Tab-separated table of C-alpha atoms in Angstrom:
chain	number	residue	atom	x	y	z
Y	1022	MET	CA	-15.063	11.632	-29.088
Y	1023	PRO	CA	-16.436	13.085	-25.831
Y	1024	TYR	CA	-16.964	10.995	-22.706
Y	1025	LEU	CA	-20.507	10.624	-21.421
Y	1026	THR	CA	-19.351	10.822	-17.791
Y	1027	ARG	CA	-17.124	13.231	-15.927
Y	1028	PRO	CA	-13.903	12.129	-14.202
Y	1029	VAL	CA	-14.479	10.894	-10.668
Y	1030	LEU	CA	-11.342	12.770	-9.560
Y	1031	ALA	CA	-9.644	15.486	-11.578
Y	1032	ALA	CA	-5.969	15.490	-12.444
Y	1033	GLY	CA	-4.148	17.366	-9.695
Y	1034	THR	CA	-6.396	16.061	-6.911
Y	1035	LEU	CA	-3.366	14.635	-5.105
Y	1036	SER	CA	-0.418	16.609	-6.446
Y	1037	ARG	CA	-1.900	20.028	-5.691
Y	1038	ILE	CA	-1.479	19.343	-1.960
Y	1039	PRO	CA	1.568	18.088	-0.030
Y	1040	GLN	CA	1.427	14.388	0.802
Y	1041	PRO	CA	-0.228	14.312	4.229
Y	1042	THR	CA	0.707	12.586	7.448
Y	1043	ILE	CA	-2.366	10.620	8.515
Y	1044	PRO	CA	-2.803	9.486	12.143
Y	1045	THR	CA	-4.729	6.272	12.693
Y	1046	GLY	CA	-6.015	7.471	16.058
Y	1047	ASP	CA	-4.707	4.340	17.741
Y	1048	GLY	CA	-0.960	4.799	17.924
Y	1049	LEU	CA	0.190	4.745	14.297
Y	1050	LEU	CA	1.125	7.427	11.797
Y	1051	LEU	CA	1.051	7.103	8.031
Y	1052	ARG	CA	3.757	9.551	6.997
Y	1053	PRO	CA	5.751	10.356	3.877
Y	1054	TRP	CA	8.988	8.404	3.488
Y	1055	ARG	CA	12.325	9.851	4.586
Y	1056	THR	CA	15.795	8.963	3.326
Y	1057	GLY	CA	16.658	8.040	6.921
Y	1058	ASP	CA	14.158	5.142	6.703
Y	1059	ALA	CA	16.501	3.223	4.372
Y	1060	PRO	CA	18.252	1.090	7.042
Y	1061	ALA	CA	14.924	-0.047	8.537
Y	1062	VAL	CA	13.439	-0.850	5.101
Y	1063	HIS	CA	16.582	-2.774	4.122
Y	1064	GLU	CA	16.378	-4.751	7.366
Y	1065	ALA	CA	12.663	-5.482	6.787
Y	1066	PHE	CA	13.436	-6.921	3.362
Y	1067	GLN	CA	15.950	-9.408	4.812
Y	1068	ASP	CA	13.044	-11.263	6.477
Y	1069	PRO	CA	12.206	-14.619	4.803
Y	1070	VAL	CA	8.472	-13.788	5.053
Y	1071	MET	CA	9.048	-10.771	2.816
Y	1072	HIS	CA	10.821	-13.037	0.320
Y	1073	GLN	CA	7.872	-15.425	0.367
Y	1074	TRP	CA	5.139	-12.880	-0.447
Y	1075	HIS	CA	6.927	-10.067	-2.291
Y	1076	VAL	CA	8.602	-10.076	-5.671
Y	1077	ARG	CA	11.393	-7.631	-4.737
Y	1078	SER	CA	14.515	-8.020	-2.643
Y	1079	ALA	CA	16.773	-5.332	-1.211
Y	1080	ASP	CA	20.465	-5.957	-1.670
Y	1081	SER	CA	21.727	-2.748	-0.061
Y	1082	GLU	CA	20.703	0.369	1.824
Y	1083	GLU	CA	21.808	2.360	-1.221
Y	1084	GLU	CA	19.263	0.473	-3.351
Y	1085	VAL	CA	16.550	1.193	-0.779
Y	1086	ARG	CA	17.441	4.901	-0.769
Y	1087	GLY	CA	16.670	4.799	-4.504
Y	1088	TRP	CA	13.282	3.229	-3.776
Y	1089	ILE	CA	12.547	5.899	-1.191
Y	1090	SER	CA	13.490	8.613	-3.651
Y	1091	ASP	CA	11.052	7.076	-6.152
Y	1092	TRP	CA	8.359	6.837	-3.453
Y	1093	GLN	CA	8.858	10.497	-2.557
Y	1094	ARG	CA	8.469	11.586	-6.207
Y	1095	ALA	CA	5.490	9.306	-6.876
Y	1096	TRP	CA	3.030	11.665	-5.179
Y	1097	GLU	CA	3.554	14.285	-7.890
Y	1098	GLY	CA	2.863	11.729	-10.631
Y	1099	GLU	CA	-0.479	10.696	-9.068
Y	1100	ARG	CA	-0.126	7.049	-10.147
Y	1101	ASN	CA	1.262	5.815	-6.856
Y	1102	ALA	CA	1.314	7.103	-3.258
Y	1103	GLN	CA	3.439	5.439	-0.585
Y	1104	TRP	CA	3.452	5.995	3.183
Y	1105	ALA	CA	5.707	4.725	5.924
Y	1106	VAL	CA	3.710	3.254	8.806
Y	1107	ALA	CA	5.395	4.433	11.989
Y	1108	ASP	CA	4.785	4.156	15.713
Y	1109	ALA	CA	3.289	7.501	16.735
Y	1110	ALA	CA	5.198	7.480	20.038
Y	1111	ASP	CA	8.760	6.913	18.795
Y	1112	ASP	CA	8.565	7.098	14.960
Y	1113	ARG	CA	9.876	3.516	14.676
Y	1114	LEU	CA	9.151	2.064	11.217
Y	1115	LEU	CA	6.536	-0.689	11.390
Y	1116	GLY	CA	5.629	-1.068	7.721
Y	1117	ARG	CA	4.363	0.476	4.529
Y	1118	VAL	CA	0.940	1.188	3.069
Y	1119	ALA	CA	0.298	2.452	-0.436
Y	1120	LEU	CA	-2.135	3.382	-3.132
Y	1121	ARG	CA	-0.868	1.831	-6.361
Y	1122	GLU	CA	-2.221	1.818	-9.903
Y	1123	VAL	CA	-4.102	5.052	-9.213
Y	1124	VAL	CA	-6.530	6.064	-11.967
Y	1125	LEU	CA	-8.007	9.365	-10.814
Y	1126	GLY	CA	-10.499	9.668	-13.679
Y	1127	ASP	CA	-12.076	6.343	-12.692
Y	1128	GLY	CA	-11.664	6.986	-8.953
Y	1129	VAL	CA	-9.870	3.669	-8.386
Y	1130	ALA	CA	-6.605	2.513	-6.821
Y	1131	GLU	CA	-5.038	-0.597	-5.336
Y	1132	VAL	CA	-4.069	-0.756	-1.648
Y	1133	ALA	CA	-0.848	-2.560	-0.761
Y	1134	TYR	CA	0.998	-3.051	2.513
Y	1135	TRP	CA	3.769	-4.854	4.326
Y	1136	THR	CA	4.949	-4.884	7.925
Y	1137	THR	CA	8.261	-5.430	9.654
Y	1138	ALA	CA	8.725	-8.747	11.449
Y	1139	ASN	CA	8.362	-7.171	14.908
Y	1140	ALA	CA	5.092	-5.474	13.937
Y	1141	ARG	CA	3.280	-8.618	12.789
Y	1142	GLY	CA	0.379	-9.912	14.834
Y	1143	ARG	CA	-0.371	-6.469	16.308
Y	1144	GLY	CA	-2.977	-5.294	13.787
Y	1145	VAL	CA	-0.586	-2.785	12.196
Y	1146	ALA	CA	-1.364	-3.647	8.557
Y	1147	ALA	CA	-5.134	-3.730	9.108
Y	1148	ARG	CA	-5.154	-0.431	11.010
Y	1149	ALA	CA	-2.981	1.259	8.378
Y	1150	ALA	CA	-5.028	-0.089	5.444
Y	1151	ARG	CA	-8.321	0.857	7.116
Y	1152	THR	CA	-7.066	4.400	7.824
Y	1153	LEU	CA	-5.760	4.838	4.285
Y	1154	ALA	CA	-9.037	3.547	2.836
Y	1155	HIS	CA	-11.054	5.971	4.961
Y	1156	TRP	CA	-8.824	8.878	3.861
Y	1157	ALA	CA	-8.967	7.898	0.172
Y	1158	LEU	CA	-12.684	7.084	-0.048
Y	1159	ASP	CA	-14.228	9.587	2.354
Y	1160	GLY	CA	-11.630	12.350	2.353
Y	1161	ILE	CA	-10.389	12.444	-1.235
Y	1162	GLY	CA	-13.377	10.925	-3.035
Y	1163	PHE	CA	-12.101	7.702	-4.584
Y	1164	GLN	CA	-14.952	5.393	-5.557
Y	1165	ARG	CA	-13.242	1.991	-5.310
Y	1166	LEU	CA	-10.118	0.559	-3.695
Y	1167	GLU	CA	-8.917	-2.923	-4.545
Y	1168	LEU	CA	-6.552	-5.142	-2.564
Y	1169	SER	CA	-5.072	-8.420	-3.747
Y	1170	HIS	CA	-2.863	-11.043	-2.123
Y	1171	ALA	CA	-1.742	-14.586	-2.809
Y	1172	VAL	CA	-4.510	-17.014	-1.866
Y	1173	ALA	CA	-1.964	-18.948	0.192
Y	1174	ASN	CA	-1.181	-15.838	2.267
Y	1175	GLU	CA	-3.853	-16.387	4.908
Y	1176	ALA	CA	-2.491	-13.632	7.165
Y	1177	SER	CA	-2.952	-11.075	4.403
Y	1178	CYS	CA	-6.502	-12.325	3.832
Y	1179	ARG	CA	-7.257	-11.687	7.529
Y	1180	VAL	CA	-5.759	-8.178	7.219
Y	1181	ALA	CA	-7.988	-7.409	4.221
Y	1182	GLY	CA	-11.111	-8.508	6.100
Y	1183	LYS	CA	-10.213	-6.565	9.255
Y	1184	ALA	CA	-9.583	-3.469	7.106
Y	1185	GLY	CA	-13.099	-3.719	5.652
Y	1186	PHE	CA	-12.216	-5.081	2.201
Y	1187	ALA	CA	-14.835	-7.595	1.021
Y	1188	LEU	CA	-13.603	-10.696	-0.798
Y	1189	GLU	CA	-14.851	-10.518	-4.393
Y	1190	GLY	CA	-13.175	-13.520	-5.979
Y	1191	THR	CA	-10.014	-15.247	-7.129
Y	1192	LYS	CA	-7.789	-14.203	-10.005
Y	1193	ARG	CA	-6.223	-17.423	-11.263
Y	1194	SER	CA	-2.452	-17.538	-11.963
Y	1195	ALA	CA	-2.329	-13.767	-11.580
Y	1196	LEU	CA	1.127	-13.066	-10.114
Y	1197	LEU	CA	4.513	-14.686	-10.588
Y	1198	HIS	CA	6.455	-15.191	-7.350
Y	1199	PRO	CA	9.899	-16.809	-7.077
Y	1200	ASP	CA	8.180	-20.162	-6.382
Y	1201	GLY	CA	5.804	-19.949	-9.361
Y	1202	TRP	CA	2.435	-18.527	-10.345
Y	1203	HIS	CA	0.023	-17.647	-7.555
Y	1204	ASP	CA	-3.737	-17.370	-7.571
Y	1205	MET	CA	-4.697	-14.052	-6.008
Y	1206	HIS	CA	-7.686	-13.111	-3.872
Y	1207	LEU	CA	-9.324	-9.867	-4.949
Y	1208	HIS	CA	-10.878	-7.761	-2.185
Y	1209	ALA	CA	-12.423	-4.296	-2.499
Y	1210	ARG	CA	-13.943	-1.406	-0.594
Y	1211	VAL	CA	-16.189	1.135	-2.266
Y	1212	ARG	CA	-17.332	4.516	-1.085
Y	1213	GLY	CA	-20.184	4.007	1.364
Y	1214	ASP	CA	-18.971	0.638	2.721
């Protein structure tokens, strides 16, 4: 049965080009992951704040190298695209920003992020998410980007707002964390926002 609409983005939209490095214009770089990032990622995941809001832990640098290998290959699969957020001056890892659950035909994806402990409170996550959203919506042609976080994670809610993601509602009991089920705020940006 034929579709009555055309795909928003064609298969190959991402994979036909190398994953780009994207400057924020204010001191950060979104760059593809490198194997050498493993020690910094492992260290970031030892932070109790990461344990509070994320469902993964990192037991070893070797495990993290496996994650990075997966993140590097994800670009070709066009379902997931992960960037390291680095200081443009010294390439120090400050966090991660990603497009997850990419559905090119519908022109939608989910934005996710985390920051290292020493990067918090400096606007790193908001600047990275805003830059990635601009690239995805205006540069690539996505129609809609969603962002969700635990309702109790007030810092993440502030990041979403500063990055231009409007609060659309609450998804009840939507994600299981180690401490139980969390309600999740759903935010979104659409092309033209």
